[in-house]
Short mmCIF file of C-alpha atoms in Angstrom, two decimals:
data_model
loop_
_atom_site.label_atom_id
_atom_site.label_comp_id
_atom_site.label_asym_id
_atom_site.label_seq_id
_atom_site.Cartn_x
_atom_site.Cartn_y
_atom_site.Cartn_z
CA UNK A 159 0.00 0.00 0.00
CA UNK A 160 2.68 2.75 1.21
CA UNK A 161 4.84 1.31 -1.51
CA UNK A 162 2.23 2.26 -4.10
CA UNK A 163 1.80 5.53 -2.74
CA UNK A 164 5.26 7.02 -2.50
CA UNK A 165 5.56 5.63 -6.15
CA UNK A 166 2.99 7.47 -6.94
CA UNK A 167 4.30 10.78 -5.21
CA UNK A 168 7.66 9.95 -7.42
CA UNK A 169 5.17 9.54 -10.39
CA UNK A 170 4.21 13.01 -9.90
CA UNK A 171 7.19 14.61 -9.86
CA UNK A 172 8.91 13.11 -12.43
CA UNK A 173 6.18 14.71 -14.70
CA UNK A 174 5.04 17.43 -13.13
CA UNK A 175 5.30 19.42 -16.49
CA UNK A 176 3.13 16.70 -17.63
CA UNK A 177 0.34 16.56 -14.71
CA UNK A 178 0.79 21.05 -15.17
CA UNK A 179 -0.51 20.69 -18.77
CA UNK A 180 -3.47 18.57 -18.07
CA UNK A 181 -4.40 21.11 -15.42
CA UNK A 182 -3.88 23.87 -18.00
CA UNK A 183 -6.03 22.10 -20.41
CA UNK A 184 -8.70 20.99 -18.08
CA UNK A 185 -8.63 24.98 -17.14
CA UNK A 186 -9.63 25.66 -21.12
CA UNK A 187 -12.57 23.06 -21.61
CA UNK A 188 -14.01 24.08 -18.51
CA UNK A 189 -14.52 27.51 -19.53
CA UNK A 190 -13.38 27.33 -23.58
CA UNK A 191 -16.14 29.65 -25.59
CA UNK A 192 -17.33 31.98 -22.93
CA UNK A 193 -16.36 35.68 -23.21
CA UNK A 194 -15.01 35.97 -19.72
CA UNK A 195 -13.09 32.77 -19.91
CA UNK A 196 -11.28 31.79 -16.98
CA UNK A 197 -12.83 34.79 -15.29
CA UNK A 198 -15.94 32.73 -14.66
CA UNK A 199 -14.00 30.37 -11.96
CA UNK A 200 -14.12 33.01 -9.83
CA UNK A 201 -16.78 34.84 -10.75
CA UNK A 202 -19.34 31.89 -9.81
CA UNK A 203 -17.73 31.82 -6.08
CA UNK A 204 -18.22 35.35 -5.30
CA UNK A 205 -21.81 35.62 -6.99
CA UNK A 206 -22.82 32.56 -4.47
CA UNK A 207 -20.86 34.46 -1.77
CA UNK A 208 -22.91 37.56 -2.40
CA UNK A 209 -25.93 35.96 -2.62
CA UNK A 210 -25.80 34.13 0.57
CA UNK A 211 -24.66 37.49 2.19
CA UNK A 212 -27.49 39.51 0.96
CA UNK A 213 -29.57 36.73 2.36
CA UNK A 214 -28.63 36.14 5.80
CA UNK A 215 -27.31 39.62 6.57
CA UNK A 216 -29.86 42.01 4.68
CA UNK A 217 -32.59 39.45 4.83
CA UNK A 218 -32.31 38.06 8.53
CA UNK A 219 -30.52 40.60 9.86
CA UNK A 220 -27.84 38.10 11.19
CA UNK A 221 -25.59 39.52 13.56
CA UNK A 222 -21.91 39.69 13.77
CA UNK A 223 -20.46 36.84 15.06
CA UNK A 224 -17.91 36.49 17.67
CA UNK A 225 -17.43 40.33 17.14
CA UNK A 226 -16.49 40.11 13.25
CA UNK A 227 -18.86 41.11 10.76
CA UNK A 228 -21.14 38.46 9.32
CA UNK A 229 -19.90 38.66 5.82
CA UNK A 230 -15.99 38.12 7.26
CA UNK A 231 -17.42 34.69 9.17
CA UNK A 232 -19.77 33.58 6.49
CA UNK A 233 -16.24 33.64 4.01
CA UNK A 234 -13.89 31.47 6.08
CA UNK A 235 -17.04 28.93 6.18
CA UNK A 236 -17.56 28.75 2.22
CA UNK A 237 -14.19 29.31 0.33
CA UNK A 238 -13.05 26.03 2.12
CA UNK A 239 -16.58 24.34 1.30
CA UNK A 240 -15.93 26.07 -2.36
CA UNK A 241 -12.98 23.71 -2.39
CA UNK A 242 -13.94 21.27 -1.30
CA UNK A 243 -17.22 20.61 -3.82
CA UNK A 244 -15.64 21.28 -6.79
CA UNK A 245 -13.25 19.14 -5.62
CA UNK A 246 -15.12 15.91 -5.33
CA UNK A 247 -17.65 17.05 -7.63
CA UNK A 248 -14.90 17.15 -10.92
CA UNK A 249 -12.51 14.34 -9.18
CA UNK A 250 -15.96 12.26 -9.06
CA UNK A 251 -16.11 12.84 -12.92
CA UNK A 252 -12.34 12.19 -13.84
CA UNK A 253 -12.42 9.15 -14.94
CA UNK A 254 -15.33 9.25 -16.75
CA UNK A 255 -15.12 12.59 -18.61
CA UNK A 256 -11.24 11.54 -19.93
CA UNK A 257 -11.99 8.04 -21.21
CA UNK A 258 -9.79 8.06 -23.72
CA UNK A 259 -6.93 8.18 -21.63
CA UNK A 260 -7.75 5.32 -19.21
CA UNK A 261 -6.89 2.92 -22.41
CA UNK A 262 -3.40 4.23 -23.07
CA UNK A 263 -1.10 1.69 -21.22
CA UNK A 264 1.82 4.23 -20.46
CA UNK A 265 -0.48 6.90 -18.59
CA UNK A 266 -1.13 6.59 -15.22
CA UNK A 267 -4.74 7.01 -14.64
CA UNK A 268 -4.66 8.06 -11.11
CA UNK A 269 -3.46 11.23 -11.76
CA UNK A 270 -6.92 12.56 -13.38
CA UNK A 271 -8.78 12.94 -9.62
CA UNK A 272 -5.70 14.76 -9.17
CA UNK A 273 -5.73 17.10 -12.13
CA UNK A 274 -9.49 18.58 -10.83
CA UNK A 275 -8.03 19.02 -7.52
CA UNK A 276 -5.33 21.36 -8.38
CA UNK A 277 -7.55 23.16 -10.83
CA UNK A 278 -9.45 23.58 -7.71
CA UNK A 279 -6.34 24.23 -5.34
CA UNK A 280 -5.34 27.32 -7.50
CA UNK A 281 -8.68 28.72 -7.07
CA UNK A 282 -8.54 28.06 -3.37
CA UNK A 283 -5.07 30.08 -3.25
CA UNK A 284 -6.43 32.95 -4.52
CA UNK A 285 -9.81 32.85 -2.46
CA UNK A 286 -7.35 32.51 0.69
CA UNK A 287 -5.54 35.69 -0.28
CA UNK A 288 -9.39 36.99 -1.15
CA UNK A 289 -10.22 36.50 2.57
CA UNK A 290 -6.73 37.63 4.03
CA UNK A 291 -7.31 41.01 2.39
CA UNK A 292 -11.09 41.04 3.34
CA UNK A 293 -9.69 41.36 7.05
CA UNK A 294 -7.53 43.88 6.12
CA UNK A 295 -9.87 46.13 4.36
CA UNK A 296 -12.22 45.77 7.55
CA UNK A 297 -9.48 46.69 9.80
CA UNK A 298 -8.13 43.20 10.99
CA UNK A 299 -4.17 43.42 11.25
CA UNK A 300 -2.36 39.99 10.15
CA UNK A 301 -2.47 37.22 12.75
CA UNK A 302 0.59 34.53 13.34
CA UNK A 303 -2.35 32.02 13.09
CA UNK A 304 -2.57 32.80 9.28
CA UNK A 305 0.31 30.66 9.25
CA UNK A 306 -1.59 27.41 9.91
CA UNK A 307 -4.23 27.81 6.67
CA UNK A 308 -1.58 25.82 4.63
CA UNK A 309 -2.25 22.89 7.07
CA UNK A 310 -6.24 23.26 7.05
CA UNK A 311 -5.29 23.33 3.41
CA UNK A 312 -3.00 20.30 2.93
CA UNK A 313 -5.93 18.39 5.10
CA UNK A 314 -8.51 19.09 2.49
CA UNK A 315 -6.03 18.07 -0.56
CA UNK A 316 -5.56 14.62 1.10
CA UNK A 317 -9.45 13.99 2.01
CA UNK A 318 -10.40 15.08 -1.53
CA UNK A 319 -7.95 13.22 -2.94
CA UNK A 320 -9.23 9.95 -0.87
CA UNK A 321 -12.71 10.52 -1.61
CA UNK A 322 -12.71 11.34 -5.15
CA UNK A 323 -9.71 7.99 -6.11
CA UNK A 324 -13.04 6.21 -4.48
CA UNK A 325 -15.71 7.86 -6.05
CA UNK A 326 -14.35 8.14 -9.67
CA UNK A 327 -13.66 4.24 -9.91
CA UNK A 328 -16.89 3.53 -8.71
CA UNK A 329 -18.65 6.30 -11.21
CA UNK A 330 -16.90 4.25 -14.00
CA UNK A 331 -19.05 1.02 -12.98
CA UNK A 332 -22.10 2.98 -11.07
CA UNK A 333 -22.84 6.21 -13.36
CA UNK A 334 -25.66 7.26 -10.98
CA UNK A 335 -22.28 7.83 -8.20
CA UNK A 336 -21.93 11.11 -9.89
CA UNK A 337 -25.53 11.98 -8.88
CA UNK A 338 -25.79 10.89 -5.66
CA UNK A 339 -22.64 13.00 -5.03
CA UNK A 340 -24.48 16.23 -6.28
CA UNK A 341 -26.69 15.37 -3.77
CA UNK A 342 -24.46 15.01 -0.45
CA UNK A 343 -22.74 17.97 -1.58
CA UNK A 344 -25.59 19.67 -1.48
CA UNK A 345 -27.10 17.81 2.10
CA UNK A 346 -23.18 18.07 3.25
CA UNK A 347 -23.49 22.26 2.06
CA UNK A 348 -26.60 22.65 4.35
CA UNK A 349 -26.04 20.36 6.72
CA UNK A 350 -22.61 21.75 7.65
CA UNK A 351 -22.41 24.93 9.68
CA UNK A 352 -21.18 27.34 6.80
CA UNK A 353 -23.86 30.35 7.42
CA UNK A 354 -25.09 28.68 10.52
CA UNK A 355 -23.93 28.72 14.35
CA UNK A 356 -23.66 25.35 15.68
CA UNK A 357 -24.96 25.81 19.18
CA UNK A 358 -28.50 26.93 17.10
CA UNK A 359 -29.07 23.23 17.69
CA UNK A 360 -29.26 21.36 20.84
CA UNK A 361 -26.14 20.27 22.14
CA UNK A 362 -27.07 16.55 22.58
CA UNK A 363 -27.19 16.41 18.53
CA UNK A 364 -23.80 18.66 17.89
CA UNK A 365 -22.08 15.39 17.69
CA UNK A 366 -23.59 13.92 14.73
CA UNK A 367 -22.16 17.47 12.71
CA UNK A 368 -18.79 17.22 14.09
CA UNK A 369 -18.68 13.64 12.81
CA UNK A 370 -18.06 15.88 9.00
CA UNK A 371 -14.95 16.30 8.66
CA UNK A 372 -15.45 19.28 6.99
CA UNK A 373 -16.89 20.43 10.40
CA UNK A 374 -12.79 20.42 11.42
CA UNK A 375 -11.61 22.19 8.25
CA UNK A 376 -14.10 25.15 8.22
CA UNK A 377 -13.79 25.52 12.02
CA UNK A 378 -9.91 25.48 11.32
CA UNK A 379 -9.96 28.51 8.83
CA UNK A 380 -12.09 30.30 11.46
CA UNK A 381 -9.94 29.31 14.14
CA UNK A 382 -7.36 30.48 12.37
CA UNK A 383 -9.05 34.08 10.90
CA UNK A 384 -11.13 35.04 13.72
CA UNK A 385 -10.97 32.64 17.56
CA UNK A 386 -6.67 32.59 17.03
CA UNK A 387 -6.48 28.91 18.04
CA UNK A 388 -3.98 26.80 16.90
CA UNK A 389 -5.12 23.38 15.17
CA UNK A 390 -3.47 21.23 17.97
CA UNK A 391 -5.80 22.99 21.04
CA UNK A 392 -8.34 21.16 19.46
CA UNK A 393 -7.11 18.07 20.90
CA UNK A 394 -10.34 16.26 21.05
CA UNK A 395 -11.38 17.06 16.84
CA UNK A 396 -7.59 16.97 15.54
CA UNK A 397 -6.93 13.29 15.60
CA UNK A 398 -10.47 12.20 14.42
CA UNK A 399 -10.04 14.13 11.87
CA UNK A 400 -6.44 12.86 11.07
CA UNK A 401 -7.56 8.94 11.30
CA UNK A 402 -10.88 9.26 9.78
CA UNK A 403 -9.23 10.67 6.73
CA UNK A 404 -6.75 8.68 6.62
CA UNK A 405 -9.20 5.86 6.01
CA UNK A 406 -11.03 7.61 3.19
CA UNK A 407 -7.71 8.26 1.62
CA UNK A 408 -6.72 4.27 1.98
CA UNK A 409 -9.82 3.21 1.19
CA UNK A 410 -9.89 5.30 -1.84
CA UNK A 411 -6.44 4.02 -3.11
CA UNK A 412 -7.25 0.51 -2.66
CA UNK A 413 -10.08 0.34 -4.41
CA UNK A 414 -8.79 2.66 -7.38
CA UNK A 415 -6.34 0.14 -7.71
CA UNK A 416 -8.41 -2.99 -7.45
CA UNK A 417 -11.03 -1.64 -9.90
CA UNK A 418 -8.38 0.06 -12.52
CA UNK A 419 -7.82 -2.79 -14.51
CA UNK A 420 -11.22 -3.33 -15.64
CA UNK A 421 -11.70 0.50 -16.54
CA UNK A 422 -11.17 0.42 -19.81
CA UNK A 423 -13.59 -2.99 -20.31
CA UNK A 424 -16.30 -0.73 -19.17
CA UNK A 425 -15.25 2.63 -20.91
#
């Protein structure tokens, strides 16, 4: 198993410039004949952001939380979630969507979960500097706990990367897996407290939500942006969140690899 996997890391960076063009090129078909081009990827974020501003904040009047302006908490909850659903949402489609790869002997079909999630990833960097300078402008100096958001990050590369190695070999045998993502993503986007306080529910059910682990990621860009606590204070949420990953990422390697060589019987 570990064997695989740093072979696979050595995979990667012996052609990088390889895996760097398929990201370029996956960059063009997504947006390939629209005026605005590549403009659109982040376009589409801050529209939703906006939106779900306007309706919380004009609409319901929600209040500043933990004495930082609604719009500043609502951010650090959905630029992770942002990366997270496109994410698993493309890497669910990989396979699929390039099927004319998978039957070439010499390329190395794992990497196309991985070529979504960087698309993805260089979105996310420039949403993180979005939100560092959305402090700034509302008068929030820069914290030493900025310094952790490359972990938070790193932790949502390697549970992407687990889920979507699972859910793009199973999509290849199961096409309705790429539905029945659409929908957790969208359960997982309510159900997850992005624009909503946890302790709005009663505290005998708040450990069925912390059982996401997305619950630890968007807590850990707010921990990091507006409560200053370091990831390993949470002593209690940091190593559930390490192991359970870990299993989705194993999980998610195995059976990529056990259902690989029949990929291109199906496709």
């Amino acid at each position: 198993m570990f064997k695989n996997f740093f072979s696979f890391i050595i995979h990667i960076v012996q052609n990088k410039k390889l895996l760097l063009t398929f990201v370029k090129n996956d960059f063009k078909q997504q947006y390939l004949g629209s005026q605005l081009g590549l403009i659109w990827a982040f376009l589409q974020p801050i529209f939703m952001l906006c939106i779900m501003w306007f309706v919380f904040q004009v609409g319901f009047k929600a209040e500043p939380v933990s004495d930082v302006p609604f719009i500043l908490w609502l951010s650090c909850g959905m630029i992770p979630w942002f990366f997270f659903a496109d994410s698993v949402s493309n890497g669910t489609n990989s396979i699929v969507s390039n099927s004319y790869l998978v039957k070439k002997v010499l390329f190395r079909v794992s990497m196309l979960p991985l070529v979504k999630i960087i698309s993805a990833f260089y979105i996310h960097i420039f949403f993180i500097f979005f939100l560092m300078a959305m402090f700034i402008i509302y008068g929030y100096s820069p914290s030493l706990y900025w310094i952790q958001i490359p972990y938070y990050v790193v932790c949502t590369f390697i549970l992407v990367l687990g889920i979507s190695w699972l859910t793009s070999s199973l999509n290849v045998f199961f096409r309705d897996i790429g539905q029945i993502i659409a929908v957790f993503l969208q359960f997982g986007f309510w159900g997850t407290p992005i624009f909503w306080q946890l302790d709005t529910i009663p505290e005998a059910y708040q450990w069925i939500i912390k059982l996401n682990p997305m619950y630890y990621i968007i807590e850990g860009y707010r921990n990091s942006f507006i409560e200053h606590i370091w990831f390993w204070e949470t002593y209690k949420m940091t190593p559930y969140f390490i192991i359970t990953t870990l299993v989705i990422f194993i999980v998610g390697a195995i059976t990529f690899k056990k259902l690989r060589p029949h990929f291109a019987d199906v496709l």
